[in-house]
Short mmCIF file of C-alpha atoms in Angstrom, two decimals:
data_model
loop_
_atom_site.label_atom_id
_atom_site.label_comp_id
_atom_site.label_asym_id
_atom_site.label_seq_id
_atom_site.Cartn_x
_atom_site.Cartn_y
_atom_site.Cartn_z
CA MET A 13 3.30 10.10 18.67
CA VAL A 14 2.75 6.44 17.83
CA ARG A 15 3.30 5.33 14.24
CA ILE A 16 0.70 2.92 12.86
CA LYS A 17 2.24 0.92 10.00
CA VAL A 18 -0.28 -0.24 7.43
CA GLU A 19 0.86 -2.42 4.54
CA ILE A 20 -1.10 -2.09 1.32
CA HIS A 21 -1.40 -5.07 -1.02
CA TRP A 22 -3.11 -5.79 -4.31
CA CYS A 23 -5.57 -8.65 -4.12
CA ASP A 24 -8.27 -9.75 -6.56
CA LYS A 25 -8.54 -6.44 -8.47
CA ASN A 26 -8.52 -4.30 -5.32
CA PHE A 27 -6.07 -2.55 -3.07
CA SER A 28 -6.34 -3.99 0.42
CA CYS A 29 -4.94 -3.51 3.89
CA VAL A 30 -5.32 -5.09 7.32
CA TRP A 31 -4.26 -3.51 10.59
CA GLY A 32 -4.98 -4.35 14.16
CA THR A 33 -3.80 -4.98 17.67
CA GLN A 34 -4.97 -7.42 20.30
CA GLU A 35 -6.30 -4.65 22.55
CA PHE A 36 -8.09 -2.79 19.74
CA GLY A 37 -9.21 -5.30 17.15
CA THR A 38 -8.72 -5.44 13.41
CA ILE A 39 -9.63 -3.20 10.50
CA ILE A 40 -9.82 -4.71 7.02
CA VAL A 41 -10.35 -2.44 4.02
CA THR A 42 -10.45 -2.95 0.26
CA ASN A 43 -10.98 -0.39 -2.47
CA LYS A 44 -10.53 -0.07 -6.22
CA THR A 45 -8.22 2.95 -5.83
CA LEU A 46 -5.22 3.63 -3.62
CA GLU A 47 -6.57 7.00 -2.46
CA GLY A 48 -9.98 5.46 -1.79
CA LEU A 49 -8.33 2.77 0.32
CA LYS A 50 -6.45 5.30 2.43
CA THR A 51 -9.54 7.44 2.94
CA GLU A 52 -11.65 4.42 3.84
CA PHE A 53 -9.01 3.05 6.22
CA GLU A 54 -8.74 6.35 8.09
CA ALA A 55 -12.54 6.67 8.31
CA SER A 56 -12.88 3.05 9.51
CA LEU A 57 -10.20 3.53 12.15
CA GLN A 58 -11.87 6.68 13.49
CA ALA A 59 -15.32 5.06 13.42
CA GLN A 60 -14.05 2.05 15.38
CA ILE A 61 -12.36 4.32 17.94
CA ASN A 62 -15.56 6.36 18.34
CA ASP A 63 -17.77 3.26 18.61
CA MET A 64 -15.54 1.63 21.20
CA LEU A 65 -15.40 4.80 23.29
CA ALA A 66 -19.20 5.24 23.04
CA ASP A 67 -19.66 1.65 24.23
CA GLY A 68 -17.31 2.23 27.16
CA GLU A 69 -14.71 -0.18 25.84
CA SER A 70 -11.01 0.20 26.52
CA VAL A 71 -9.13 1.95 23.71
CA PRO A 72 -5.34 2.41 23.69
CA GLU A 73 -4.58 5.97 24.85
CA TYR A 74 -2.67 6.92 21.70
CA LEU A 75 -5.74 6.08 19.61
CA ALA A 76 -8.26 7.70 21.94
CA SER A 77 -6.23 10.92 22.10
CA GLY A 78 -5.41 10.97 18.37
CA LYS A 79 -1.68 10.85 19.08
CA TYR A 80 -0.83 8.60 16.17
CA GLU A 81 0.20 8.92 12.58
CA ILE A 82 -0.47 6.43 9.83
CA GLU A 83 2.43 5.25 7.73
CA TYR A 84 1.46 3.41 4.58
CA ASP A 85 3.90 0.85 3.25
CA MET A 86 3.13 -0.50 -0.18
CA HIS A 87 3.79 -4.11 -1.12
CA ILE A 88 5.33 -4.49 -4.59
CA SER A 89 2.01 -5.78 -5.94
CA ALA A 90 0.29 -2.51 -4.95
CA ILE A 91 3.17 -0.41 -6.29
CA LEU A 92 3.02 -2.08 -9.70
CA ARG A 93 -0.79 -1.98 -9.94
CA ASN A 94 -0.82 1.68 -8.94
CA ALA A 95 1.87 2.45 -11.55
CA GLU A 96 -0.30 0.94 -14.28
CA GLN A 97 -2.47 4.05 -14.30
CA PHE A 98 0.56 6.00 -15.58
CA THR A 99 2.54 3.48 -17.61
CA THR A 100 2.53 -0.12 -18.84
CA MET A 101 4.19 -3.31 -17.66
CA ALA A 102 6.13 -3.30 -20.94
CA ALA A 103 7.57 0.14 -20.12
CA ILE A 104 8.36 -0.94 -16.56
CA SER A 105 10.06 -4.04 -17.97
CA ARG A 106 12.25 -1.91 -20.26
CA ALA A 107 13.13 0.47 -17.41
CA THR A 108 13.99 -2.32 -14.96
CA GLY A 109 15.38 -5.04 -17.20
CA ILE A 110 12.96 -7.48 -15.54
CA ASN A 111 10.91 -9.75 -17.78
CA GLN A 112 7.35 -8.48 -18.25
CA LYS A 113 5.86 -11.86 -17.31
CA GLN A 114 7.88 -11.83 -14.07
CA LEU A 115 6.62 -8.32 -13.29
CA THR A 116 3.05 -9.51 -13.84
CA HIS A 117 3.66 -12.34 -11.35
CA TYR A 118 4.87 -9.77 -8.81
CA ALA A 119 1.90 -7.50 -9.53
CA SER A 120 -0.52 -10.38 -9.01
CA SER A 121 1.27 -11.56 -5.83
CA LEU A 122 1.96 -14.93 -7.45
CA LYS A 123 5.65 -14.43 -6.70
CA GLU A 124 7.56 -12.31 -4.22
CA PRO A 125 10.61 -10.40 -5.48
CA ARG A 126 13.89 -10.55 -3.62
CA PRO A 127 14.89 -7.22 -2.03
CA ALA A 128 17.31 -6.45 -4.89
CA GLN A 129 14.55 -7.03 -7.46
CA ARG A 130 12.20 -4.77 -5.50
CA GLU A 131 14.83 -2.02 -5.58
CA ARG A 132 15.26 -2.48 -9.35
CA ILE A 133 11.51 -2.01 -9.78
CA ILE A 134 11.44 1.12 -7.61
CA SER A 135 14.48 2.56 -9.43
CA GLY A 136 12.90 1.79 -12.80
CA LEU A 137 9.67 3.55 -11.81
CA HIS A 138 11.72 6.55 -10.66
CA ARG A 139 13.46 6.63 -14.06
CA ILE A 140 10.07 6.59 -15.81
CA GLY A 141 8.87 9.41 -13.55
CA GLU A 142 12.01 11.45 -14.22
CA ALA A 143 11.48 11.01 -17.97
CA PHE A 144 7.93 12.38 -17.60
CA LEU A 145 9.21 15.30 -15.51
CA ALA A 146 11.83 16.13 -18.15
CA ILE A 147 9.12 16.85 -20.74
CA ARG A 148 8.87 20.61 -21.32
#
């Protein structure tokens, strides 16, 4: 089983991803929602595989046989923008100790957090989630 790694970003009010190989080509997808992006990516990948096979083009065996799994990796901008449907940047700022303006820069891809900052954001989002789960 071959693992296809697809990184999801936030760009210009949309989730976006790009994946490709030299022997297969490139798939570029954007969507307003994270779930819509994943669905559209998977449909686009399958459509491209089918079209290439129908045209007699060479397709990597793992793709032609369906022996692959897609692993989505979210860039911090996509993580923060996705989290906004459940909480606010102010709440994320309180949970992480990171300035709200700085978080907005990360969410807009204006700045890239260091790995330690990324972990603080993920941990803060987990704390927010745990607080929601604790509600009875």
